[in-house]
Tab-separated table of C-alpha atoms in Angstrom:
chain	number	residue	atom	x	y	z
A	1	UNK	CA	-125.283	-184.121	-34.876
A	2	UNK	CA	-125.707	-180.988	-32.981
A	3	UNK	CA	-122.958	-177.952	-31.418
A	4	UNK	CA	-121.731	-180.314	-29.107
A	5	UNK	CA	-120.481	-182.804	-31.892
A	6	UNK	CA	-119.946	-180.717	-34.846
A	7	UNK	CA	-117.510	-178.564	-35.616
A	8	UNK	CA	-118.999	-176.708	-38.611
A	9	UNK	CA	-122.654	-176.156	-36.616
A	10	UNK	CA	-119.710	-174.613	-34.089
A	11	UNK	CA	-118.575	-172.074	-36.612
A	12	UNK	CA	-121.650	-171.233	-37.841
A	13	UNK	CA	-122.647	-170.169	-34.562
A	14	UNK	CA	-119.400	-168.005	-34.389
A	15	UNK	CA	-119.992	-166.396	-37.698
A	16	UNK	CA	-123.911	-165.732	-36.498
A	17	UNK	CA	-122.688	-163.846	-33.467
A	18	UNK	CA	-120.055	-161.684	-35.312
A	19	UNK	CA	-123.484	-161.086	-37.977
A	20	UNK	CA	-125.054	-159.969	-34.645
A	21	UNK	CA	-122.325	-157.846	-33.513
A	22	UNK	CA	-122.379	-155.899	-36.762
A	23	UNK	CA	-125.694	-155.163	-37.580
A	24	UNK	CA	-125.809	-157.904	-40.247
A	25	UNK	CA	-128.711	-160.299	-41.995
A	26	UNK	CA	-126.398	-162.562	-43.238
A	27	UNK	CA	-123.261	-163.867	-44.601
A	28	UNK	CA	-121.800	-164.483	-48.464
A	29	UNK	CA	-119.152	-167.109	-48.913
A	30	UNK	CA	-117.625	-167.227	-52.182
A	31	UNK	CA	-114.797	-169.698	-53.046
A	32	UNK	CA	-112.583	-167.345	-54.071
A	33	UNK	CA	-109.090	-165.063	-52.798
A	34	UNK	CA	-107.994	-161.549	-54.141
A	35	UNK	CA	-106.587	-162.810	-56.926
A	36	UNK	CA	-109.456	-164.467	-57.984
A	37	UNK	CA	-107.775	-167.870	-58.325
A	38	UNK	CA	-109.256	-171.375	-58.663
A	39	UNK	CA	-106.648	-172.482	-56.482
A	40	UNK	CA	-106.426	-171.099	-53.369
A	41	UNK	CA	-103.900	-170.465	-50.347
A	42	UNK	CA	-104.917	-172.126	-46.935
A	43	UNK	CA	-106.041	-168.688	-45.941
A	44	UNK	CA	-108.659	-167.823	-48.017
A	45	UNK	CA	-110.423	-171.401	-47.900
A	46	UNK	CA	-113.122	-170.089	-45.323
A	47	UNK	CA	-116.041	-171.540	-47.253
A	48	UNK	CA	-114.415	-174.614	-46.929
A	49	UNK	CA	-113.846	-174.252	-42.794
A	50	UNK	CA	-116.948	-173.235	-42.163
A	51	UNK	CA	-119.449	-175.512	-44.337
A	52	UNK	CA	-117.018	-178.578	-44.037
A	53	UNK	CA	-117.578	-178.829	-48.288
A	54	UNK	CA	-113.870	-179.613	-49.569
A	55	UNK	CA	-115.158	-179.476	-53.073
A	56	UNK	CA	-113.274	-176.688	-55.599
A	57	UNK	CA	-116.248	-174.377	-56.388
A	58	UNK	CA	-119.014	-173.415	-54.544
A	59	UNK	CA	-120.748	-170.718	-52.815
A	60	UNK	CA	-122.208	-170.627	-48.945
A	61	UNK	CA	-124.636	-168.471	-47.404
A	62	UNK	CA	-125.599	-167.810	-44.083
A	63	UNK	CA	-128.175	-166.019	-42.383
A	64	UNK	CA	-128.184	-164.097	-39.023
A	65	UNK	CA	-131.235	-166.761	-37.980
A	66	UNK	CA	-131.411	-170.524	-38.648
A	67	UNK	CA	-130.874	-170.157	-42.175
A	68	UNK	CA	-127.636	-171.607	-44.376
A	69	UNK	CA	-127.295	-172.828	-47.875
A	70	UNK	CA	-124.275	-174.129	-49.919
A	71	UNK	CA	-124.812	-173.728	-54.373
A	72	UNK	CA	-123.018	-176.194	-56.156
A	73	UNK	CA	-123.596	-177.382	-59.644
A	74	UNK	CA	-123.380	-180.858	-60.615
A	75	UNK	CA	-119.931	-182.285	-60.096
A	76	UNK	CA	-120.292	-181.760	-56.536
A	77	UNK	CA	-123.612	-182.828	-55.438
A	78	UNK	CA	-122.873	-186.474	-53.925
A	79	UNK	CA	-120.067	-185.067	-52.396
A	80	UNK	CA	-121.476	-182.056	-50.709
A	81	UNK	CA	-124.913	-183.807	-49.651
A	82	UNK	CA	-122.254	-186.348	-47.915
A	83	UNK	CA	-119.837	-183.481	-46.323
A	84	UNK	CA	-123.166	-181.016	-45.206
A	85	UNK	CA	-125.442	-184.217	-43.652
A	86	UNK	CA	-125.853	-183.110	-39.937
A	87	UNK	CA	-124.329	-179.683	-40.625
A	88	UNK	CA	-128.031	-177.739	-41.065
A	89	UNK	CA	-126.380	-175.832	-44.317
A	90	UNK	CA	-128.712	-177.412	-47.342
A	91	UNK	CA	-127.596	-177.857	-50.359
A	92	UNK	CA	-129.168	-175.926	-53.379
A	93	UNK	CA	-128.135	-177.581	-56.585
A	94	UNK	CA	-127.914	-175.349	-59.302
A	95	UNK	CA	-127.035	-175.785	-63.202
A	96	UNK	CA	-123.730	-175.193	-64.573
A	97	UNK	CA	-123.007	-171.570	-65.501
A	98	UNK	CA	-125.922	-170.669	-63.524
A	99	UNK	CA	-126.047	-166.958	-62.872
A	100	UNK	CA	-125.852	-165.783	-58.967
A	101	UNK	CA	-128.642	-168.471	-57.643
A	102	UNK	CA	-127.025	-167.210	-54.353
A	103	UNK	CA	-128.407	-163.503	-54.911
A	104	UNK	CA	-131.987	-164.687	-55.080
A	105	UNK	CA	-131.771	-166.916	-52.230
A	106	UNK	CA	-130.624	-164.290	-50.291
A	107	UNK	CA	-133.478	-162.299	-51.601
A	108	UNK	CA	-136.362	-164.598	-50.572
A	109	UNK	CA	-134.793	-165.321	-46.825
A	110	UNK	CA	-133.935	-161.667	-45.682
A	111	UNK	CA	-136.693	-158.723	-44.921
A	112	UNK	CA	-136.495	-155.698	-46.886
A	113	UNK	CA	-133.794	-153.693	-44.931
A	114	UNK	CA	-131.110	-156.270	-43.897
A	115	UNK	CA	-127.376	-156.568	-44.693
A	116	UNK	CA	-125.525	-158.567	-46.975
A	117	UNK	CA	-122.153	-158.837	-45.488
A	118	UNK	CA	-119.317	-160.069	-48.120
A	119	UNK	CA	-115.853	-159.690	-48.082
A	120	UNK	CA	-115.043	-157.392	-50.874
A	121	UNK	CA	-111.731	-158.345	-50.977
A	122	UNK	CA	-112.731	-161.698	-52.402
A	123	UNK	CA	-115.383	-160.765	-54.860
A	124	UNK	CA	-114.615	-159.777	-58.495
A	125	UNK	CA	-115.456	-156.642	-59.386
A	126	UNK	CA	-117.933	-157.718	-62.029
A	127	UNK	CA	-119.776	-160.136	-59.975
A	128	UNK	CA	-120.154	-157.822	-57.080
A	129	UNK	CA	-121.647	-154.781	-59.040
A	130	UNK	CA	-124.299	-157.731	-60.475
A	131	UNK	CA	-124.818	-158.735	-57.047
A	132	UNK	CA	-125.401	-155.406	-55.752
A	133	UNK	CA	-127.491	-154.551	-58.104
A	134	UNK	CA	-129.742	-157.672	-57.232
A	135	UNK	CA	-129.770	-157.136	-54.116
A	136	UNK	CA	-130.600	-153.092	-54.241
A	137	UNK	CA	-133.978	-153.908	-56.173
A	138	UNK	CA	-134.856	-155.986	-53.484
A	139	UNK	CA	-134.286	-153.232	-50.776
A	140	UNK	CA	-131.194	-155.130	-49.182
A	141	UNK	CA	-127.824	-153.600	-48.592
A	142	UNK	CA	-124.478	-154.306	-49.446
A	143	UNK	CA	-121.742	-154.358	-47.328
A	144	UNK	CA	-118.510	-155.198	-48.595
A	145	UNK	CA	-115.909	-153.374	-46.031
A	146	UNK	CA	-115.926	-156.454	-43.678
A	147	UNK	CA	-114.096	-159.639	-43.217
A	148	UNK	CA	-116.142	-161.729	-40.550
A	149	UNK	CA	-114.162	-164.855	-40.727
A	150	UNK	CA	-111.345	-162.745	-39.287
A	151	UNK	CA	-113.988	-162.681	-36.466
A	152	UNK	CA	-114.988	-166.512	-36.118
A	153	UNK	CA	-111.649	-168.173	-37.398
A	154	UNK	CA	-109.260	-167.869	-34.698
A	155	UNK	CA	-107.233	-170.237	-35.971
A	156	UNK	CA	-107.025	-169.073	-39.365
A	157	UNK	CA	-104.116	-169.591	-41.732
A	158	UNK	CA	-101.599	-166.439	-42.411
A	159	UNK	CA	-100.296	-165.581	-45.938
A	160	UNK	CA	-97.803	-168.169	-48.130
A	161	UNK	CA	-94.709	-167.577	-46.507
A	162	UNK	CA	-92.670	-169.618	-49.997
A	163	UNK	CA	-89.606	-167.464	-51.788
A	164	UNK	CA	-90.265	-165.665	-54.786
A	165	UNK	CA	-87.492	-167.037	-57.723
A	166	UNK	CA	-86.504	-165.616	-61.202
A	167	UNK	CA	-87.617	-167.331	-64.536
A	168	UNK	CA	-84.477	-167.324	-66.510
A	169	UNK	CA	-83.410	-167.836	-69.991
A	170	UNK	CA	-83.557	-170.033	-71.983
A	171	UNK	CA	-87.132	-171.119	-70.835
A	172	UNK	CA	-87.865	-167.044	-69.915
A	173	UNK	CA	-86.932	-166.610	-73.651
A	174	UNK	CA	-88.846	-162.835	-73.774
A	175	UNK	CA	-87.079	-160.733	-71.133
A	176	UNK	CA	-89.043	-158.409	-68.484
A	177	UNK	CA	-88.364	-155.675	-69.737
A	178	UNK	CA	-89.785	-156.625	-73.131
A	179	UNK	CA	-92.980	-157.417	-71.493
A	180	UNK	CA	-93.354	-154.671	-69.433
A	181	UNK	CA	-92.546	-152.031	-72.177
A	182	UNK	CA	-95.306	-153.950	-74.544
A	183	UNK	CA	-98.142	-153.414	-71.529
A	184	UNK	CA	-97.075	-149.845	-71.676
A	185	UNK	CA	-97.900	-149.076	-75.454
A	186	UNK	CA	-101.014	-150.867	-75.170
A	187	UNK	CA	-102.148	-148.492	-71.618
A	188	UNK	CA	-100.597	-145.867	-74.492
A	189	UNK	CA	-103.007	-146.741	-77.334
A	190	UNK	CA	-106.280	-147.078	-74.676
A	191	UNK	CA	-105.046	-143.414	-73.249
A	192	UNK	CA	-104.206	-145.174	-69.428
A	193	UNK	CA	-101.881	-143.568	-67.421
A	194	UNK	CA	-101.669	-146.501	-64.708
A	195	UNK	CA	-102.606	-150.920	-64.944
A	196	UNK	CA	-103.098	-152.586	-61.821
A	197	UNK	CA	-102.978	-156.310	-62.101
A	198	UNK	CA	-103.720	-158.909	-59.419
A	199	UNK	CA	-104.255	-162.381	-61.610
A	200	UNK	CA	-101.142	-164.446	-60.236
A	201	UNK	CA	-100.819	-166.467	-64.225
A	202	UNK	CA	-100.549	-162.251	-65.376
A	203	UNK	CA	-98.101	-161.400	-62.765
A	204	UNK	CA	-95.778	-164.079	-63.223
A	205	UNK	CA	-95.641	-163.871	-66.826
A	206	UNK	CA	-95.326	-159.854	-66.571
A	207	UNK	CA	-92.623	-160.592	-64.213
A	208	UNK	CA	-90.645	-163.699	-65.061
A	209	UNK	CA	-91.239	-164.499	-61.532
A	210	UNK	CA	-92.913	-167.450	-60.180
A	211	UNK	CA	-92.934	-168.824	-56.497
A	212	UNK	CA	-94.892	-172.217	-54.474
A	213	UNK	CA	-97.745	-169.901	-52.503
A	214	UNK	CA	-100.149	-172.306	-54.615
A	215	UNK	CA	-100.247	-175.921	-54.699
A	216	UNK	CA	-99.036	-177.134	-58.151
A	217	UNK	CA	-99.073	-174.074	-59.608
A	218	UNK	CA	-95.856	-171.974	-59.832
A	219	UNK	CA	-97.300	-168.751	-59.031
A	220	UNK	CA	-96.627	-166.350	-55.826
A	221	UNK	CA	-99.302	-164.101	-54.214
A	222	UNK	CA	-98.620	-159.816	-55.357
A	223	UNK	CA	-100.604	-157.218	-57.299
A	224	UNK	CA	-98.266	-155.084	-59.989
A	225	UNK	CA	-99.209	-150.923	-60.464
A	226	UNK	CA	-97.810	-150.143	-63.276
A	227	UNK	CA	-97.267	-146.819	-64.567
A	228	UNK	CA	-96.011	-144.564	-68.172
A	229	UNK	CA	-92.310	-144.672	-66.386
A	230	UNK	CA	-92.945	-146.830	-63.290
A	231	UNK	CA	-94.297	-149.971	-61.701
A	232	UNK	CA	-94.446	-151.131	-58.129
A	233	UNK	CA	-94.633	-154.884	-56.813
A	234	UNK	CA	-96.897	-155.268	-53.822
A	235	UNK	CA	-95.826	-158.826	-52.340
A	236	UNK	CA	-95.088	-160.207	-48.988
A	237	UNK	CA	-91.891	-158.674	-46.937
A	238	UNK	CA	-89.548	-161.421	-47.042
A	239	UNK	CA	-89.866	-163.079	-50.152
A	240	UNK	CA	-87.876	-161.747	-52.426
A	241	UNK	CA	-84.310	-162.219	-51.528
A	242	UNK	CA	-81.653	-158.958	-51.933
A	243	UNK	CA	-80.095	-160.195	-54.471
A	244	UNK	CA	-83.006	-160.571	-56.631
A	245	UNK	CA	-84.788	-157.192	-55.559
A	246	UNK	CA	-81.768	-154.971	-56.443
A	247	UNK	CA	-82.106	-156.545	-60.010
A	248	UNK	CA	-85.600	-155.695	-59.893
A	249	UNK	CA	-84.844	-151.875	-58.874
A	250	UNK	CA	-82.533	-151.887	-61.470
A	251	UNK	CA	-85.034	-152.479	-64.316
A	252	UNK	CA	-87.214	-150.213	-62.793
A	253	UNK	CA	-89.835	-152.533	-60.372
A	254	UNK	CA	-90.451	-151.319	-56.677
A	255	UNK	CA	-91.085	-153.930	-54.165
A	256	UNK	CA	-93.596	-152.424	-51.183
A	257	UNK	CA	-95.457	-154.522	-49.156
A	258	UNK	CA	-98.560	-156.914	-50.331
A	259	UNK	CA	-101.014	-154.928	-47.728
A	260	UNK	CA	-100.259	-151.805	-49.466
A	261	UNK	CA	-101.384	-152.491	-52.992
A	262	UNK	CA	-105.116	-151.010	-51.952
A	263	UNK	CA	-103.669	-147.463	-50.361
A	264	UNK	CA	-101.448	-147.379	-53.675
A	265	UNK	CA	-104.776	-147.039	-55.507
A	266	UNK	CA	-106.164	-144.538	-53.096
A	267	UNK	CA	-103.356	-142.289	-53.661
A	268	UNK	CA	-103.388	-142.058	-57.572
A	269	UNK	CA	-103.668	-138.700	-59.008
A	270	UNK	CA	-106.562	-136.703	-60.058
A	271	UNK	CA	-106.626	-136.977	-63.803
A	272	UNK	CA	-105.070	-140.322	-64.031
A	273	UNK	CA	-106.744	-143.012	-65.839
A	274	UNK	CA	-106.403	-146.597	-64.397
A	275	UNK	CA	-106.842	-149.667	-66.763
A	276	UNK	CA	-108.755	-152.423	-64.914
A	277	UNK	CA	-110.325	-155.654	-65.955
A	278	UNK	CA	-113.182	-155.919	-64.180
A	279	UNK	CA	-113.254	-159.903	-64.078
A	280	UNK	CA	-109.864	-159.952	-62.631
A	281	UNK	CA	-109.655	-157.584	-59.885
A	282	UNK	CA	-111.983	-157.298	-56.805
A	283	UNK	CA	-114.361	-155.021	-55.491
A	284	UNK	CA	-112.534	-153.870	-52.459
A	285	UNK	CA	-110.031	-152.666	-55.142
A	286	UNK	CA	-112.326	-150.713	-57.095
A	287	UNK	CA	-113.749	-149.128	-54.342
A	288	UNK	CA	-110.493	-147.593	-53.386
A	289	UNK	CA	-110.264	-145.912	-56.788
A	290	UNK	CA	-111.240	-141.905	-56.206
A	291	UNK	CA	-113.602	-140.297	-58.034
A	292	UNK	CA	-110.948	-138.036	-59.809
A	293	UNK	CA	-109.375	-140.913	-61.291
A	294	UNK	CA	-110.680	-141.960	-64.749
A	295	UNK	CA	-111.977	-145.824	-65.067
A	296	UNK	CA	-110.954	-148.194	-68.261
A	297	UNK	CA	-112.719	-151.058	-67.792
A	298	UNK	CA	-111.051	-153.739	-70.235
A	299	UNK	CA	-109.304	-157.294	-70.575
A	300	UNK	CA	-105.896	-157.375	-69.191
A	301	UNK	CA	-103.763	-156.603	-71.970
A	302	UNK	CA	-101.045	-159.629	-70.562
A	303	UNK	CA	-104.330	-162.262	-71.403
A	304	UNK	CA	-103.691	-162.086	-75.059
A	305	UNK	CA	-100.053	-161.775	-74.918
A	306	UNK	CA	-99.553	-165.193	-73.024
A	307	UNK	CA	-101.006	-166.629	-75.147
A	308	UNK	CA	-98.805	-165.535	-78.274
A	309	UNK	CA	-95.614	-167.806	-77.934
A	310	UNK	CA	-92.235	-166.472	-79.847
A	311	UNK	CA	-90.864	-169.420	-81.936
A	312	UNK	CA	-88.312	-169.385	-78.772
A	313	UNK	CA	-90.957	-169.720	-76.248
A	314	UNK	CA	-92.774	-173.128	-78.692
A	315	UNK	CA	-89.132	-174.278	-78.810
A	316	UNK	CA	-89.287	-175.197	-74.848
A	317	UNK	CA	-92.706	-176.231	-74.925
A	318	UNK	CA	-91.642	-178.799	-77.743
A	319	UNK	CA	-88.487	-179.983	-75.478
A	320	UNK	CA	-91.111	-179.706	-72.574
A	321	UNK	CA	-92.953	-182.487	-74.055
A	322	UNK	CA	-90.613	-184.380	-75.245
A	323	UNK	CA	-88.851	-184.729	-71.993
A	324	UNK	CA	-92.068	-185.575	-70.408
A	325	UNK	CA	-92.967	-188.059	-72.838
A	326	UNK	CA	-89.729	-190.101	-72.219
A	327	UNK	CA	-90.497	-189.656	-68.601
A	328	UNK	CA	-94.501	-191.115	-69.534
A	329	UNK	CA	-92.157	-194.153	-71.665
A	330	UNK	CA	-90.159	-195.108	-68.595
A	331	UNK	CA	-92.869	-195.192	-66.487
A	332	UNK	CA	-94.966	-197.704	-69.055
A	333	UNK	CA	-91.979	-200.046	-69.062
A	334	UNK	CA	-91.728	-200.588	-65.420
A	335	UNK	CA	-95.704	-200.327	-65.128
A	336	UNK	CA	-96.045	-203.468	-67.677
A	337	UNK	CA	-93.284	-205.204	-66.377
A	338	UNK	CA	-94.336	-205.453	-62.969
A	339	UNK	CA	-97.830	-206.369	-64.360
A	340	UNK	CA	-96.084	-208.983	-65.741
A	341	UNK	CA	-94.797	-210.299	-62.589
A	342	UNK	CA	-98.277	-210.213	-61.193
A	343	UNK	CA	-98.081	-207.381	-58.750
A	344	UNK	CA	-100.991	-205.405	-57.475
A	345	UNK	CA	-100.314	-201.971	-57.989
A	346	UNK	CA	-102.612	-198.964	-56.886
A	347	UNK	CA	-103.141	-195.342	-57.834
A	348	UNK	CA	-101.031	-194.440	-55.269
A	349	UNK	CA	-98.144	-196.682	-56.835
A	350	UNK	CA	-98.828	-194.884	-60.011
A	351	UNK	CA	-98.617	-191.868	-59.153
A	352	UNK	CA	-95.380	-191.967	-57.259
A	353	UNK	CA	-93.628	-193.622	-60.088
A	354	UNK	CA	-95.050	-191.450	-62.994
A	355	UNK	CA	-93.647	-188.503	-60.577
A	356	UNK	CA	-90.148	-189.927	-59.949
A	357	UNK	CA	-89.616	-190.599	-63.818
A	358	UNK	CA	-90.481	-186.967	-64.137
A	359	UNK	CA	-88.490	-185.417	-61.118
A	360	UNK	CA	-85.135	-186.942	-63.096
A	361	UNK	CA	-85.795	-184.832	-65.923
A	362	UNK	CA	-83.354	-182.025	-66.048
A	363	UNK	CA	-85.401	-178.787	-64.748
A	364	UNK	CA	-88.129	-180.542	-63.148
A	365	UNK	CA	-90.124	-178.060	-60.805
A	366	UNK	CA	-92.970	-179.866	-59.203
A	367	UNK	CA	-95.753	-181.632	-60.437
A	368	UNK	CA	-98.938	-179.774	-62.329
C-alpha cells in the first residue's frame, strides 16, 4: 500500500507539509474535542481521519520526517494493528492508565530544538501543563496556538447543527434557577468571582437543556461563564429557538455565540478570580486567562451536585426503570416465541426490537 492507494499515507503527507509550512517537528493527535468528551462530534474525530483507527481512545503522533505512531492500550490492539497495516503509523501498545507514553516517544524521535504542534483547543488543561513540562526538560517546544488539520482536512466536518430543547418538569424536578443560584454560593464560599464550564453532562444539568450534537447522548455543544449576578451561554447561532432564549434572558442567561466563549475569558477583569477545573477545561482556555485575573484551580462544583438526586429526581429514575423493564419484558416474549418457531434471529434483529419496545414508552428520547 503506498500514496497512490491509501488514503491515510495521503493525509499524512498533507499534515507533513502543513508541519513544514510552520516550522514544526511534529504533530500530537489526541482523541479528544473542547469539551473533553468521550464521545465526539464528526468534527473533532481527526485522529480518526488521519490514522484510519476507528477505535474510541487513542492517541497519534506524527513527525515532520518518516516517523508516525498510534498508543492504544489493550482493548484496541487487534483492531488497530488491522486498521494501521499498510498505513506506516506503528502501533505502540501501552498499559492501561499509562501516563503520556506519547510524551516520551516524542522525546526520543525529535532533536533538541523542534516543535510539538498540538491543538490546544483539544487538550485538557491538566494534561497539557504535564506534557509541557515533559517536553521542556527535553529541550522541545510547545506549541499549542495551531490547528493543522484545519490545514490538511479540506473536507472536514462543521459544528452539530441539532436544536437545543428545554428539560421540563416533572423529570427536570430541580428548576434552573435553583441550580444556578447553588453554583453561586459555592464560587461564594471558594472567594470566585466568575465559573467557566465546558463539560457538556455539567452544562446540561446546570441548564436543564439538552440537545442531539452527540450520538446517544442528549447533550449539545456550549461553554457557560457564570458570574456573582450573571451568566452567559456560548453555543451555536441558531440553536436555540426565540421562544426558548427569551425565557432564558428572563432568568438571567445570555446566549452569545459558541466562538466567543475564549474572548469572554480574555476580557475578564483585573481582580477577578475565575474557578476552573483543570481536568475539564482545555489549554487554549487557560491560556486566554490574563495575568490580572486570579486562578482557582478545583473540581467543578456541578460534579458533586449531579450526583445528589432530590427524592423527586430518584422518583423518575424509579419510573425510568420500570418503564424500561416492561419494555426489556415485551421484548423477551416475542424473542422466545419466535425461538420457538425456529427462526434465526441476529443481533441486528435484536436490537431493532429491544429499541421499538422502548420507543413506545411514553417519553422515549433515543437510545443510550
Amino acid at each position: 500500500m503506498d500514496t497512490r492507494t491509501s488514503p491515510t499515507r495521503l493525509r499524512l503527507e498533507r499534515v507533513r507539509e502543513a508541519l513544514q509550512r510552520h516550522g514544526c517537528a511534529a504533530l500530537l493527535v489526541p482523541s479528544s474535542d473542547p469539551h473533553l468528551s468521550e464521545y465526539l462530534p464528526a468534527r473533532w474525530q481527526g485522529r480518526e481521519w488521519l490514522s484510519g483507527f476507528t477505535g474510541s481512545m487513542g492517541t497519534l503522533a506524527v513527525t515532520a520526517n518518516a516517523a508516525a505512531a498510534l498508543f492504544a492500550d489493550s482493548r484496541y490492539w487487534v483492531q488497530a494493528e488491522a486498521e494501521l497495516a499498510g498505513s506506516g503509523i506503528e502501533l505502540q501498545k501501552i498499559g492501561t492508565g499509562a501516563q503520556a507514553p506519547h510524551a516520551d516517544w516524542l522525546v526520543q524521535h525529535l532533536p533538541r530544538g523542534a516543535t510539538v504542534a498540538v491543538d490546544g483547543a483539544v487538550l485538557a488543561l491538566a494534561a497539557g501543563q504535564k506534557l509541557r513540562e515533559t517536553l521542556h526538560a527535553a529541550g522541545l517546544v510547545l506549541r499549542t496556538d495551531l490547528d493543522l488539520l484545519d490545514d490538511a482536512w479540506p473536507e472536514r466536518p462543521g459544528l452539530p447543527q441539532a436544536a437545543v430543547y428545554e428539560h421540563l418538569p416533572p423529570h427536570a424536578a430541580v428548576p434552573r434557577a435553583d441550580k444556578l443560584a447553588a453554583l453561586r454560593r459555592a464560587m461564594h464560599e471558594r472567594g470566585a468571582t466568575h465559573h467557566f464550564v465546558s463539560t457538556l453532562d455539567d452544562l446540561a444539568w446546570a441548564t436543564n437543556l439538552r440537545g442531539a450534537d452527540v450520538a446517544y447522548n442528549p447533550v449539545f455543544l456550549a461553554h457557560l461563564l457564570l458570574g456573582e449576578a450573571s451568566a452567559t451561554l456560548f453555543v451555536g447561532t441558531g440553536k436555540v429557538d426565540a421562544a426558548l432564549a427569551a425565557r432564558l434572558a428572563a432568568e438571567g442567561i445570555a446566549l452569545a455565540p459558541y466562538a466567543q466563549a475564549a474572548d469572554a475569558l480574555a476580557a475578564l477583569p483585573a481582580g477577578a478570580t475565575l474557578w476552573l477545573d483543570p481536568k475539564r477545561v482545555t489549554l487554549a482556555f487557560r491560556e486566554r486567562v490574563p495575568e490580572a485575573v486570579r486562578l482557582l484551580e478545583a473540581i467543578n462544583p456541578s460534579t458533586l451536585a449531579k450526583s445528589r438526586k432530590t427524592d423527586a429526581e430518584a422518583a423518575c429514575v424509579r419510573e425510568t426503570m420500570a418503564l424500561d423493564g416492561a419494555a426489556m419484558c415485551r421484548f423477551y416474549a416475542r424473542f422466545e416465541a419466535a425461538l420457538a418457531r425456529g427462526a434465526r434471529l441476529t443481533e441486528l434483529d435484536v436490537d431493532e426490537w429491544l429499541t421499538t419496545e422502548r420507543a413506545r414508552q411514553q417519553g422515549f428520547v433515543g437510545p443510550s
